[in-house]
Amino acid sequence: MTTPAHQSPASQPPVPGAKDRIYRSPMALAGGVLLLVVVCWLGIDALVKGRDRAPWLALAGMILVIPLVVAFTLRPAVFANEDRLRIRNPFRLITLPWGRVSGLRSSFSNEVVAESGAKYQLWAVPVSLRARKKAARRQQRAAADAARGTMPGGRLGGLGPSGFGLGGFALRGAETGPARADTDQVMDDLRELLERRGEAETAQGEPTVRWAYEVIAPAVAGAILLAVLLAVG
């Protein structure tokens, strides 16, 4: 697709060949699928076997609950390429060219800060305090092992004839794992992209925010239908 000559570089669309890195929460996906199975099972059972107003209440409940489950579990994702960051949150889709990103923050939640000062939470990259503690303990043990001159797991780390520990034989049972929590590593990757591409000509443009009406509309319709059914008794 060609770009009209009158368009400025800042208004040009992203390069089609730039592939997105996609970040999602596996636990959220698994939980969302499980919740959908339970909701559909109970709802369909009430539709088939229910009496009086039960089928209508089940239908209204499904119309309300299913979009919300999808919004908070299956929908969230973060797409990052060389030119932009796209954040698909439960009810919004935020597109930020790297040139408009001020920074990325991690505390009890991960969020991106735009140049305008607006903050957007990365729902697809949740913070795990437990994973952070495990990574911190792993780093402390590795530092202690290095100070004692041992390999991870408390084994001596002397060099063998082949130049590897214990005569070149692999160490089994040693604790291995990432030095950073998974979501913290994701944030490091995004910061690296920001530092590398923040000044690039193709990474400029205006941020856009679009509401996910395909999620909001059915949820509101289900809520109204449920409220009417409960009101009429």
Coordinates of N, CA and C in Angstrom, one line a residue:
M1 N 0.9 -1.2 0.0 CA 0.0 0.0 0.0 C 0.9 1.2 0.0
T2 N 0.7 2.1 -0.9 CA 1.5 3.3 -1.0 C 0.9 4.4 -0.1
T3 N 1.8 5.4 0.3 CA 1.4 6.5 1.1 C 1.3 7.7 0.3
P4 N 0.2 8.5 0.3 CA 0.1 9.7 -0.5 C 1.3 10.7 -0.2
A5 N 1.7 11.4 -1.2 CA 2.9 12.2 -1.0 C 2.7 13.3 0.0
H6 N 1.4 13.8 0.2 CA 1.2 14.9 1.0 C 1.2 14.6 2.5
Q7 N 1.3 13.3 2.8 CA 1.3 12.9 4.3 C 2.6 13.1 4.9
S8 N 2.6 13.5 6.1 CA 3.9 13.7 6.8 C 4.3 12.4 7.4
P9 N 5.6 12.2 7.7 CA 6.1 10.9 8.3 C 5.3 10.6 9.6
A10 N 4.9 11.6 10.4 CA 4.3 11.3 11.6 C 2.9 10.7 11.4
S11 N 2.3 10.9 10.2 CA 0.9 10.4 10.0 C 0.9 9.1 9.2
Q12 N 2.1 8.6 8.9 CA 2.2 7.4 8.1 C 1.8 6.2 8.9
P13 N 1.2 5.2 8.4 CA 0.8 4.0 9.1 C 2.1 3.2 9.4
P14 N 2.0 2.3 10.4 CA 3.1 1.4 10.7 C 3.5 0.6 9.5
V15 N 4.8 0.3 9.4 CA 5.3 -0.5 8.4 C 4.7 -1.9 8.4
P16 N 4.1 -2.4 7.3 CA 3.4 -3.7 7.3 C 4.3 -4.8 7.7
G17 N 5.6 -4.7 7.4 CA 6.5 -5.8 7.7 C 6.9 -5.9 9.2
A18 N 6.6 -4.9 9.9 CA 7.0 -4.9 11.4 C 6.1 -5.8 12.1
K19 N 6.6 -6.9 12.7 CA 5.8 -7.9 13.4 C 5.7 -7.5 14.9
D20 N 4.5 -7.7 15.4 CA 4.3 -7.4 16.8 C 4.8 -8.5 17.7
R21 N 5.3 -8.1 18.8 CA 5.6 -9.0 19.9 C 4.3 -9.0 20.8
I22 N 3.7 -10.1 21.0 CA 2.4 -10.2 21.7 C 2.7 -10.7 23.1
Y23 N 2.2 -10.0 24.1 CA 2.3 -10.4 25.5 C 0.9 -10.6 26.1
R24 N 0.7 -11.8 26.7 CA -0.6 -12.1 27.3 C -0.3 -12.8 28.6
S25 N -1.3 -12.9 29.4 CA -1.2 -13.6 30.7 C -1.8 -15.1 30.5
P26 N -0.9 -16.1 30.6 CA -1.4 -17.5 30.4 C -2.4 -17.8 31.5
M27 N -2.2 -17.4 32.7 CA -3.1 -17.7 33.8 C -4.5 -17.1 33.6
A28 N -4.5 -15.8 33.1 CA -5.8 -15.2 32.7 C -6.5 -15.9 31.6
L29 N -5.8 -16.4 30.6 CA -6.4 -17.1 29.5 C -7.1 -18.4 30.1
A30 N -6.3 -19.1 30.9 CA -6.8 -20.4 31.4 C -8.0 -20.2 32.3
G31 N -7.9 -19.2 33.2 CA -9.0 -18.8 34.0 C -10.3 -18.4 33.3
G32 N -10.1 -17.6 32.2 CA -11.2 -17.2 31.4 C -11.9 -18.3 30.7
V33 N -11.1 -19.2 30.2 CA -11.8 -20.4 29.5 C -12.6 -21.2 30.5
L34 N -12.0 -21.4 31.7 CA -12.7 -22.2 32.7 C -14.0 -21.5 33.1
L35 N -13.9 -20.2 33.3 CA -15.1 -19.4 33.7 C -16.2 -19.5 32.6
L36 N -15.8 -19.4 31.4 CA -16.7 -19.4 30.3 C -17.4 -20.8 30.2
V37 N -16.6 -21.9 30.5 CA -17.2 -23.2 30.5 C -18.3 -23.3 31.6
V38 N -17.9 -22.8 32.8 CA -18.9 -22.9 33.9 C -20.1 -22.1 33.6
V39 N -20.0 -20.8 33.1 CA -21.1 -20.0 32.9 C -22.0 -20.6 31.8
C40 N -21.4 -21.0 30.7 CA -22.2 -21.6 29.6 C -22.9 -22.9 30.1
W41 N -22.3 -23.7 30.9 CA -22.9 -24.9 31.4 C -24.1 -24.6 32.3
L42 N -23.9 -23.7 33.2 CA -25.0 -23.4 34.1 C -26.1 -22.7 33.4
G43 N -25.7 -21.7 32.5 CA -26.7 -21.0 31.7 C -27.6 -21.8 30.8
I44 N -26.9 -22.7 30.0 CA -27.6 -23.5 29.1 C -28.5 -24.5 29.9
D45 N -28.0 -25.0 31.0 CA -28.8 -25.9 31.8 C -30.1 -25.2 32.3
A46 N -30.0 -23.9 32.7 CA -31.2 -23.2 33.2 C -32.1 -22.9 32.0
L47 N -31.5 -22.6 30.8 CA -32.4 -22.4 29.6 C -33.2 -23.6 29.3
V48 N -32.6 -24.8 29.4 CA -33.3 -26.0 28.9 C -34.2 -26.5 30.0
K49 N -33.8 -26.5 31.2 CA -34.6 -27.2 32.3 C -35.3 -26.2 33.2
G50 N -35.0 -24.9 33.1 CA -35.6 -23.9 34.0 C -37.1 -23.7 33.7
R51 N -37.8 -23.2 34.7 CA -39.2 -23.0 34.7 C -39.5 -21.5 35.0
D52 N -40.7 -21.1 34.6 CA -41.2 -19.7 34.8 C -40.2 -18.7 34.2
R53 N -39.6 -17.9 35.0 CA -38.7 -16.8 34.5 C -37.3 -17.3 34.5
A54 N -37.0 -18.5 35.0 CA -35.6 -18.9 35.1 C -34.9 -18.9 33.7
P55 N -35.5 -19.3 32.6 CA -34.7 -19.3 31.4 C -34.4 -17.8 31.0
W56 N -35.3 -16.9 31.2 CA -35.1 -15.5 30.8 C -34.0 -14.9 31.7
L57 N -34.0 -15.2 33.0 CA -33.0 -14.7 33.9 C -31.6 -15.3 33.5
A58 N -31.6 -16.6 33.1 CA -30.3 -17.2 32.7 C -29.8 -16.5 31.5
L59 N -30.7 -16.3 30.5 CA -30.3 -15.6 29.3 C -29.7 -14.2 29.5
A60 N -30.4 -13.4 30.4 CA -29.9 -12.1 30.7 C -28.6 -12.2 31.4
G61 N -28.5 -13.1 32.3 CA -27.2 -13.3 33.1 C -26.0 -13.6 32.1
M62 N -26.3 -14.5 31.2 CA -25.3 -14.9 30.2 C -24.9 -13.7 29.4
I63 N -25.8 -12.9 28.9 CA -25.5 -11.8 28.1 C -24.7 -10.8 28.8
L64 N -24.9 -10.7 30.1 CA -24.1 -9.7 31.0 C -22.8 -10.3 31.3
V65 N -22.7 -11.5 31.7 CA -21.5 -12.1 32.3 C -20.4 -12.5 31.3
I66 N -20.9 -13.1 30.2 CA -19.9 -13.6 29.2 C -19.0 -12.5 28.6
P67 N -19.6 -11.3 28.2 CA -18.7 -10.2 27.7 C -17.7 -9.7 28.8
L68 N -18.2 -9.7 30.0 CA -17.3 -9.2 31.1 C -16.2 -10.2 31.3
V69 N -16.5 -11.5 31.3 CA -15.4 -12.5 31.4 C -14.4 -12.4 30.3
V70 N -14.9 -12.3 29.1 CA -14.0 -12.1 27.9 C -13.2 -10.9 28.1
A71 N -13.8 -9.8 28.5 CA -13.1 -8.5 28.6 C -11.9 -8.6 29.6
F72 N -12.1 -9.2 30.7 CA -11.1 -9.2 31.8 C -10.1 -10.3 31.7
T73 N -10.4 -11.4 30.9 CA -9.5 -12.5 30.9 C -8.9 -12.8 29.5
L74 N -9.7 -12.9 28.5 CA -9.3 -13.3 27.2 C -8.8 -12.1 26.3
R75 N -9.5 -10.9 26.5 CA -9.2 -9.8 25.7 C -7.9 -9.1 25.9
P76 N -7.4 -8.9 27.2 CA -6.2 -8.1 27.4 C -5.0 -8.6 26.7
A77 N -4.3 -7.8 26.1 CA -3.0 -8.1 25.4 C -2.2 -6.9 25.1
V78 N -0.9 -7.0 25.0 CA 0.0 -5.9 24.7 C 0.7 -6.3 23.4
F79 N 0.7 -5.4 22.4 CA 1.3 -5.6 21.1 C 2.4 -4.5 21.0
A80 N 3.6 -5.0 20.7 CA 4.7 -4.0 20.6 C 5.5 -4.3 19.4
N81 N 5.8 -3.3 18.6 CA 6.7 -3.5 17.4 C 7.7 -2.3 17.4
E82 N 8.4 -2.2 16.3 CA 9.4 -1.1 16.3 C 8.9 0.3 16.3
D83 N 7.6 0.5 16.0 CA 7.1 1.8 15.8 C 6.1 2.2 16.9
R84 N 5.4 1.2 17.5 CA 4.3 1.6 18.4 C 4.0 0.5 19.4
L85 N 3.3 1.0 20.4 CA 2.8 0.1 21.5 C 1.3 0.1 21.5
R86 N 0.7 -1.1 21.4 CA -0.8 -1.2 21.4 C -1.2 -1.9 22.7
I87 N -2.1 -1.3 23.4 CA -2.5 -1.9 24.7 C -4.0 -2.2 24.6
R88 N -4.3 -3.5 24.6 CA -5.7 -3.9 24.5 C -6.2 -4.2 25.9
N89 N -6.9 -3.3 26.6 CA -7.4 -3.5 27.9 C -8.8 -3.9 27.9
P90 N -9.5 -4.2 29.0 CA -10.8 -4.7 29.0 C -11.8 -3.9 28.1
F91 N -11.8 -2.6 28.3 CA -12.8 -1.7 27.6 C -12.2 -0.7 26.7
R92 N -10.8 -0.7 26.5 CA -10.2 0.3 25.6 C -9.1 -0.4 24.8
L93 N -8.8 0.3 23.6 CA -7.6 -0.1 22.8 C -6.8 1.2 22.7
I94 N -5.6 1.2 23.3 CA -4.8 2.4 23.3 C -3.6 2.1 22.3
T95 N -3.3 3.0 21.4 CA -2.2 3.0 20.5 C -1.3 4.1 20.8
L96 N 0.0 3.8 21.1 CA 0.9 4.8 21.5 C 2.2 4.7 20.6
P97 N 2.5 5.6 19.7 CA 3.8 5.6 19.0 C 4.9 5.7 20.1
W98 N 6.0 5.1 19.9 CA 7.1 5.1 20.9 C 7.5 6.5 21.2
G99 N 7.4 7.4 20.2 CA 7.8 8.8 20.4 C 6.9 9.6 21.3
R100 N 5.8 9.0 21.6 CA 4.8 9.7 22.5 C 4.8 9.0 23.9
V101 N 5.7 8.0 24.1 CA 5.7 7.3 25.4 C 6.8 8.0 26.3
S102 N 6.4 8.4 27.5 CA 7.3 9.0 28.4 C 8.1 8.0 29.2
G103 N 7.4 6.9 29.6 CA 8.1 5.9 30.4 C 7.2 4.7 30.7
L104 N 7.8 3.7 31.3 CA 7.0 2.5 31.8 C 7.4 2.3 33.2
R105 N 6.3 2.1 34.0 CA 6.5 2.0 35.5 C 6.0 0.6 36.0
S106 N 6.7 0.2 37.0 CA 6.3 -1.1 37.6 C 6.3 -0.9 39.1
S107 N 5.2 -1.2 39.8 CA 5.1 -1.2 41.2 C 4.1 -2.3 41.6
F108 N 2.9 -2.0 42.0 CA 1.9 -3.0 42.2 C 1.2 -3.3 41.0
S109 N 1.4 -2.5 39.9 CA 0.8 -2.8 38.6 C 1.8 -2.2 37.6
N110 N 1.7 -2.8 36.4 CA 2.6 -2.2 35.3 C 1.8 -1.3 34.4
E111 N 2.4 -0.1 34.1 CA 1.7 0.9 33.4 C 2.6 1.7 32.5
V112 N 2.1 2.2 31.4 CA 2.8 3.1 30.5 C 2.3 4.5 30.7
V113 N 3.3 5.4 30.7 CA 3.0 6.9 30.8 C 3.2 7.6 29.5
A114 N 2.2 8.3 29.0 CA 2.3 9.0 27.8 C 2.9 10.4 28.0
E115 N 3.4 11.0 27.0 CA 4.0 12.4 27.1 C 3.0 13.4 27.7
S116 N 1.7 13.1 27.5 CA 0.6 14.0 28.0 C 0.4 13.9 29.5
G117 N 1.0 12.8 30.1 CA 0.8 12.6 31.5 C -0.2 11.5 31.7
A118 N -1.0 11.1 30.7 CA -2.0 10.0 30.9 C -1.3 8.7 31.2
K119 N -1.9 7.9 32.1 CA -1.3 6.6 32.4 C -2.3 5.5 32.0
Y120 N -1.7 4.4 31.5 CA -2.5 3.3 31.0 C -2.0 2.0 31.6
Q121 N -2.8 1.3 32.3 CA -2.4 0.1 32.9 C -2.3 -1.0 31.9
L122 N -1.3 -1.9 32.1 CA -1.1 -3.0 31.2 C -1.8 -4.2 31.8
W123 N -3.0 -4.4 31.5 CA -3.8 -5.5 32.1 C -3.2 -6.9 31.7
A124 N -2.6 -7.0 30.5 CA -2.1 -8.3 30.1 C -0.7 -8.6 30.7
V125 N -0.2 -7.7 31.4 CA 1.1 -7.9 32.1 C 1.0 -7.7 33.6
P126 N 0.3 -8.5 34.3 CA 0.1 -8.3 35.7 C 1.3 -8.5 36.5
V127 N 1.4 -7.8 37.6 CA 2.5 -8.0 38.5 C 2.3 -9.2 39.5
S128 N 3.3 -10.0 39.6 CA 3.3 -11.1 40.5 C 4.3 -10.9 41.6
L129 N 3.9 -10.5 42.8 CA 4.8 -10.3 43.9 C 5.5 -11.5 44.3
R130 N 4.8 -12.7 44.2 CA 5.4 -14.0 44.5 C 6.5 -14.3 43.6
A131 N 6.3 -14.0 42.3 CA 7.4 -14.3 41.3 C 8.6 -13.4 41.6
R132 N 8.3 -12.1 42.0 CA 9.4 -11.2 42.3 C 10.2 -11.7 43.5
K133 N 9.5 -12.2 44.5 CA 10.2 -12.7 45.7 C 11.1 -13.9 45.3
K134 N 10.6 -14.8 44.5 CA 11.3 -16.0 44.1 C 12.5 -15.6 43.3
A135 N 12.4 -14.6 42.4 CA 13.5 -14.2 41.6 C 14.6 -13.5 42.5
A136 N 14.1 -12.7 43.5 CA 15.0 -12.0 44.4 C 15.8 -13.1 45.2
R137 N 15.1 -14.1 45.7 CA 15.8 -15.1 46.5 C 16.8 -15.9 45.6
R138 N 16.5 -16.1 44.4 CA 17.4 -16.8 43.5 C 18.6 -16.0 43.2
Q139 N 18.5 -14.7 43.1 CA 19.6 -13.8 42.9 C 20.5 -13.8 44.1
Q140 N 19.9 -13.7 45.3 CA 20.7 -13.7 46.5 C 21.5 -15.0 46.7
R141 N 20.8 -16.2 46.4 CA 21.6 -17.4 46.5 C 22.7 -17.5 45.5
A142 N 22.5 -17.0 44.2 CA 23.5 -17.0 43.2 C 24.7 -16.1 43.6
A143 N 24.4 -14.9 44.2 CA 25.4 -14.0 44.7 C 26.2 -14.7 45.8
A144 N 25.5 -15.4 46.8 CA 26.2 -16.0 47.9 C 27.1 -17.2 47.3
D145 N 26.6 -17.9 46.4 CA 27.4 -19.0 45.8 C 28.6 -18.5 45.1
A146 N 28.5 -17.4 44.4 CA 29.6 -16.8 43.7 C 30.6 -16.3 44.7
A147 N 30.2 -15.7 45.8 CA 31.1 -15.3 46.8 C 31.9 -16.4 47.5
R148 N 31.2 -17.6 47.6 CA 31.9 -18.7 48.2 C 32.7 -19.5 47.2
G149 N 32.6 -19.2 45.9 CA 33.3 -19.9 44.9 C 32.7 -21.2 44.6
T150 N 31.3 -21.3 44.8 CA 30.6 -22.6 44.5 C 29.6 -22.3 43.4
M151 N 29.2 -23.4 42.8 CA 28.2 -23.4 41.7 C 26.8 -23.3 42.4
P152 N 25.7 -22.9 41.7 CA 24.4 -22.9 42.3 C 24.1 -24.3 42.8
G153 N 23.4 -24.3 44.0 CA 23.1 -25.6 44.6 C 24.1 -26.0 45.6
G154 N 25.2 -25.2 45.8 CA 26.2 -25.5 46.9 C 27.3 -26.4 46.5
R155 N 27.4 -26.8 45.2 CA 28.5 -27.6 44.7 C 29.8 -26.8 44.4
L156 N 30.9 -27.4 44.6 CA 32.2 -26.7 44.3 C 32.2 -26.4 42.8
G157 N 32.8 -25.3 42.5 CA 32.8 -24.9 41.1 C 34.2 -24.9 40.5
G158 N 35.0 -25.8 40.9 CA 36.4 -25.9 40.3 C 36.3 -26.3 38.8
L159 N 37.3 -25.9 38.1 CA 37.4 -26.2 36.7 C 38.1 -27.5 36.5
G160 N 37.5 -28.4 35.6 CA 38.1 -29.6 35.3 C 38.9 -29.5 34.0
P161 N 39.4 -30.6 33.5 CA 40.3 -30.6 32.3 C 39.7 -30.0 31.1
S162 N 38.4 -30.1 31.0 CA 37.8 -29.5 29.8 C 37.4 -28.0 29.9
G163 N 37.7 -27.5 31.1 CA 37.3 -26.1 31.4 C 36.0 -25.9 32.0
F164 N 35.2 -26.9 32.3 CA 33.9 -26.8 32.9 C 34.0 -27.4 34.3
G165 N 33.0 -27.0 35.1 CA 33.0 -27.4 36.5 C 33.0 -28.9 36.6
L166 N 33.7 -29.4 37.7 CA 33.8 -30.8 38.0 C 34.1 -31.7 36.8
G167 N 35.3 -31.3 36.2 CA 35.8 -32.2 35.1 C 35.0 -32.2 33.9
G168 N 34.1 -31.2 33.7 CA 33.4 -31.1 32.4 C 32.0 -31.8 32.5
F169 N 31.7 -32.5 33.6 CA 30.4 -33.1 33.8 C 29.3 -32.1 34.1
A170 N 28.2 -32.2 33.6 CA 27.1 -31.3 33.9 C 26.6 -31.5 35.3
L171 N 26.2 -30.4 35.9 CA 25.7 -30.4 37.3 C 24.2 -30.6 37.3
R172 N 23.8 -31.6 37.9 CA 22.4 -31.9 38.0 C 21.8 -31.5 39.3
G173 N 20.6 -31.1 39.3 CA 19.9 -30.7 40.6 C 20.1 -29.3 41.0
A174 N 21.0 -28.6 40.2 CA 21.2 -27.2 40.5 C 20.0 -26.4 40.2
E175 N 19.6 -25.4 41.0 CA 18.4 -24.6 40.8 C 18.7 -23.7 39.7
T176 N 17.8 -23.7 38.7 CA 17.9 -22.8 37.6 C 16.6 -22.0 37.4
G177 N 16.6 -21.0 36.7 CA 15.4 -20.2 36.5 C 15.8 -18.8 36.1
P178 N 14.8 -18.0 35.7 CA 15.2 -16.6 35.3 C 15.5 -15.7 36.5
A179 N 16.5 -14.8 36.2 CA 16.9 -13.9 37.3 C 15.9 -12.8 37.6
R180 N 14.9 -12.7 36.7 CA 13.8 -11.7 36.9 C 12.5 -12.4 36.7
A181 N 11.5 -11.8 37.4 CA 10.1 -12.3 37.2 C 9.7 -12.1 35.8
D182 N 8.8 -13.0 35.3 CA 8.4 -12.9 33.9 C 7.9 -11.6 33.5
T183 N 7.0 -11.0 34.3 CA 6.4 -9.8 33.9 C 7.4 -8.6 34.0
D184 N 8.3 -8.7 34.9 CA 9.4 -7.7 35.0 C 10.3 -7.8 33.8
Q185 N 10.6 -9.0 33.3 CA 11.3 -9.1 32.1 C 10.6 -8.6 30.9
V186 N 9.3 -8.7 30.8 CA 8.5 -8.1 29.8 C 8.7 -6.6 29.8
M187 N 8.6 -6.0 31.0 CA 8.7 -4.6 31.1 C 10.1 -4.1 30.7
D188 N 11.2 -4.9 31.0 CA 12.5 -4.6 30.5 C 12.6 -4.6 29.0
D189 N 11.9 -5.6 28.4 CA 11.9 -5.6 26.9 C 11.3 -4.4 26.3
L190 N 10.1 -4.0 26.9 CA 9.4 -2.8 26.4 C 10.3 -1.5 26.7
R191 N 11.0 -1.4 27.8 CA 11.8 -0.3 28.0 C 13.0 -0.2 27.0
E192 N 13.5 -1.4 26.7 CA 14.6 -1.5 25.7 C 14.1 -1.0 24.3
L193 N 12.9 -1.4 24.0 CA 12.3 -0.9 22.7 C 12.1 0.6 22.7
L194 N 11.6 1.2 23.9 CA 11.4 2.6 24.0 C 12.7 3.4 23.9
E195 N 13.7 2.9 24.5 CA 15.0 3.6 24.5 C 15.6 3.5 23.1
R196 N 15.4 2.4 22.4 CA 16.0 2.2 21.0 C 15.2 2.9 19.9
R197 N 13.9 3.0 20.1 CA 13.0 3.5 19.0 C 12.3 4.8 19.3
G198 N 12.5 5.3 20.5 CA 11.7 6.5 20.9 C 12.0 7.7 20.0
E199 N 13.2 7.8 19.4 CA 13.5 9.0 18.6 C 13.4 8.6 17.1
A200 N 13.0 7.4 16.7 CA 12.9 7.0 15.3 C 11.8 7.8 14.6
E201 N 12.1 8.1 13.3 CA 11.1 8.9 12.5 C 9.8 8.2 12.4
T202 N 9.8 6.9 12.2 CA 8.6 6.2 12.0 C 7.9 5.9 13.2
A203 N 8.4 6.2 14.4 CA 7.8 5.9 15.7 C 7.2 7.2 16.2
Q204 N 6.8 8.1 15.4 CA 6.1 9.4 15.8 C 4.7 9.3 15.4
G205 N 3.9 10.2 16.0 CA 2.5 10.2 15.6 C 1.6 10.6 16.8
E206 N 0.4 10.5 16.7 CA -0.6 10.9 17.8 C -1.1 9.6 18.4
P207 N -1.2 9.6 19.7 CA -1.9 8.5 20.4 C -3.4 8.4 20.1
T208 N -3.9 7.3 20.1 CA -5.3 7.1 19.9 C -5.9 6.1 21.0
V209 N -7.1 6.4 21.4 CA -7.8 5.6 22.4 C -9.2 5.3 21.8
R210 N -9.5 4.0 21.7 CA -10.8 3.6 21.2 C -11.5 2.7 22.2
W211 N -12.8 3.1 22.5 CA -13.6 2.3 23.4 C -14.0 1.0 22.7
A212 N -14.1 -0.1 23.5 CA -14.5 -1.4 23.0 C -16.0 -1.6 23.1
Y213 N -16.7 -0.9 22.2 CA -18.1 -1.0 22.2 C -18.7 -2.4 22.0
E214 N -17.9 -3.2 21.3 CA -18.3 -4.6 21.1 C -18.4 -5.4 22.4
V215 N -17.7 -4.9 23.4 CA -17.8 -5.5 24.7 C -18.8 -4.8 25.6
I216 N -18.8 -3.5 25.6 CA -19.6 -2.7 26.4 C -21.1 -2.8 26.1
A217 N -21.4 -2.8 24.8 CA -22.8 -2.9 24.4 C -23.6 -4.1 24.8
P218 N -23.1 -5.3 24.6 CA -23.8 -6.5 25.1 C -23.9 -6.6 26.6
A219 N -22.8 -6.1 27.3 CA -22.9 -6.2 28.7 C -23.9 -5.2 29.3
V220 N -24.0 -4.0 28.7 CA -25.1 -3.1 29.1 C -26.4 -3.6 28.8
A221 N -26.6 -4.2 27.6 CA -27.9 -4.8 27.3 C -28.3 -5.9 28.2
G222 N -27.4 -6.7 28.6 CA -27.7 -7.8 29.6 C -28.0 -7.3 30.9
A223 N -27.3 -6.2 31.3 CA -27.6 -5.6 32.6 C -29.0 -5.0 32.7
I224 N -29.4 -4.3 31.6 CA -30.7 -3.7 31.5 C -31.8 -4.8 31.5
L225 N -31.6 -5.8 30.7 CA -32.6 -6.9 30.6 C -32.7 -7.6 32.0
L226 N -31.6 -7.8 32.7 CA -31.7 -8.5 34.0 C -32.4 -7.6 35.0
A227 N -32.1 -6.2 34.9 CA -32.7 -5.3 35.9 C -34.3 -5.3 35.6
V228 N -34.7 -5.3 34.3 CA -36.1 -5.2 34.0 C -36.8 -6.5 34.6
L229 N -36.2 -7.7 34.3 CA -36.8 -8.9 34.8 C -36.9 -9.0 36.3
L230 N -35.9 -8.5 37.0 CA -35.9 -8.5 38.5 C -37.0 -7.4 39.0
A231 N -37.1 -6.3 38.2 CA -38.0 -5.3 38.6 C -39.5 -5.7 38.5
V232 N -39.8 -6.4 37.4 CA -41.2 -6.8 37.2 C -41.6 -8.0 38.1
G233 N -40.6 -8.6 38.7 CA -40.9 -9.7 39.7 C -41.4 -10.9 39.1

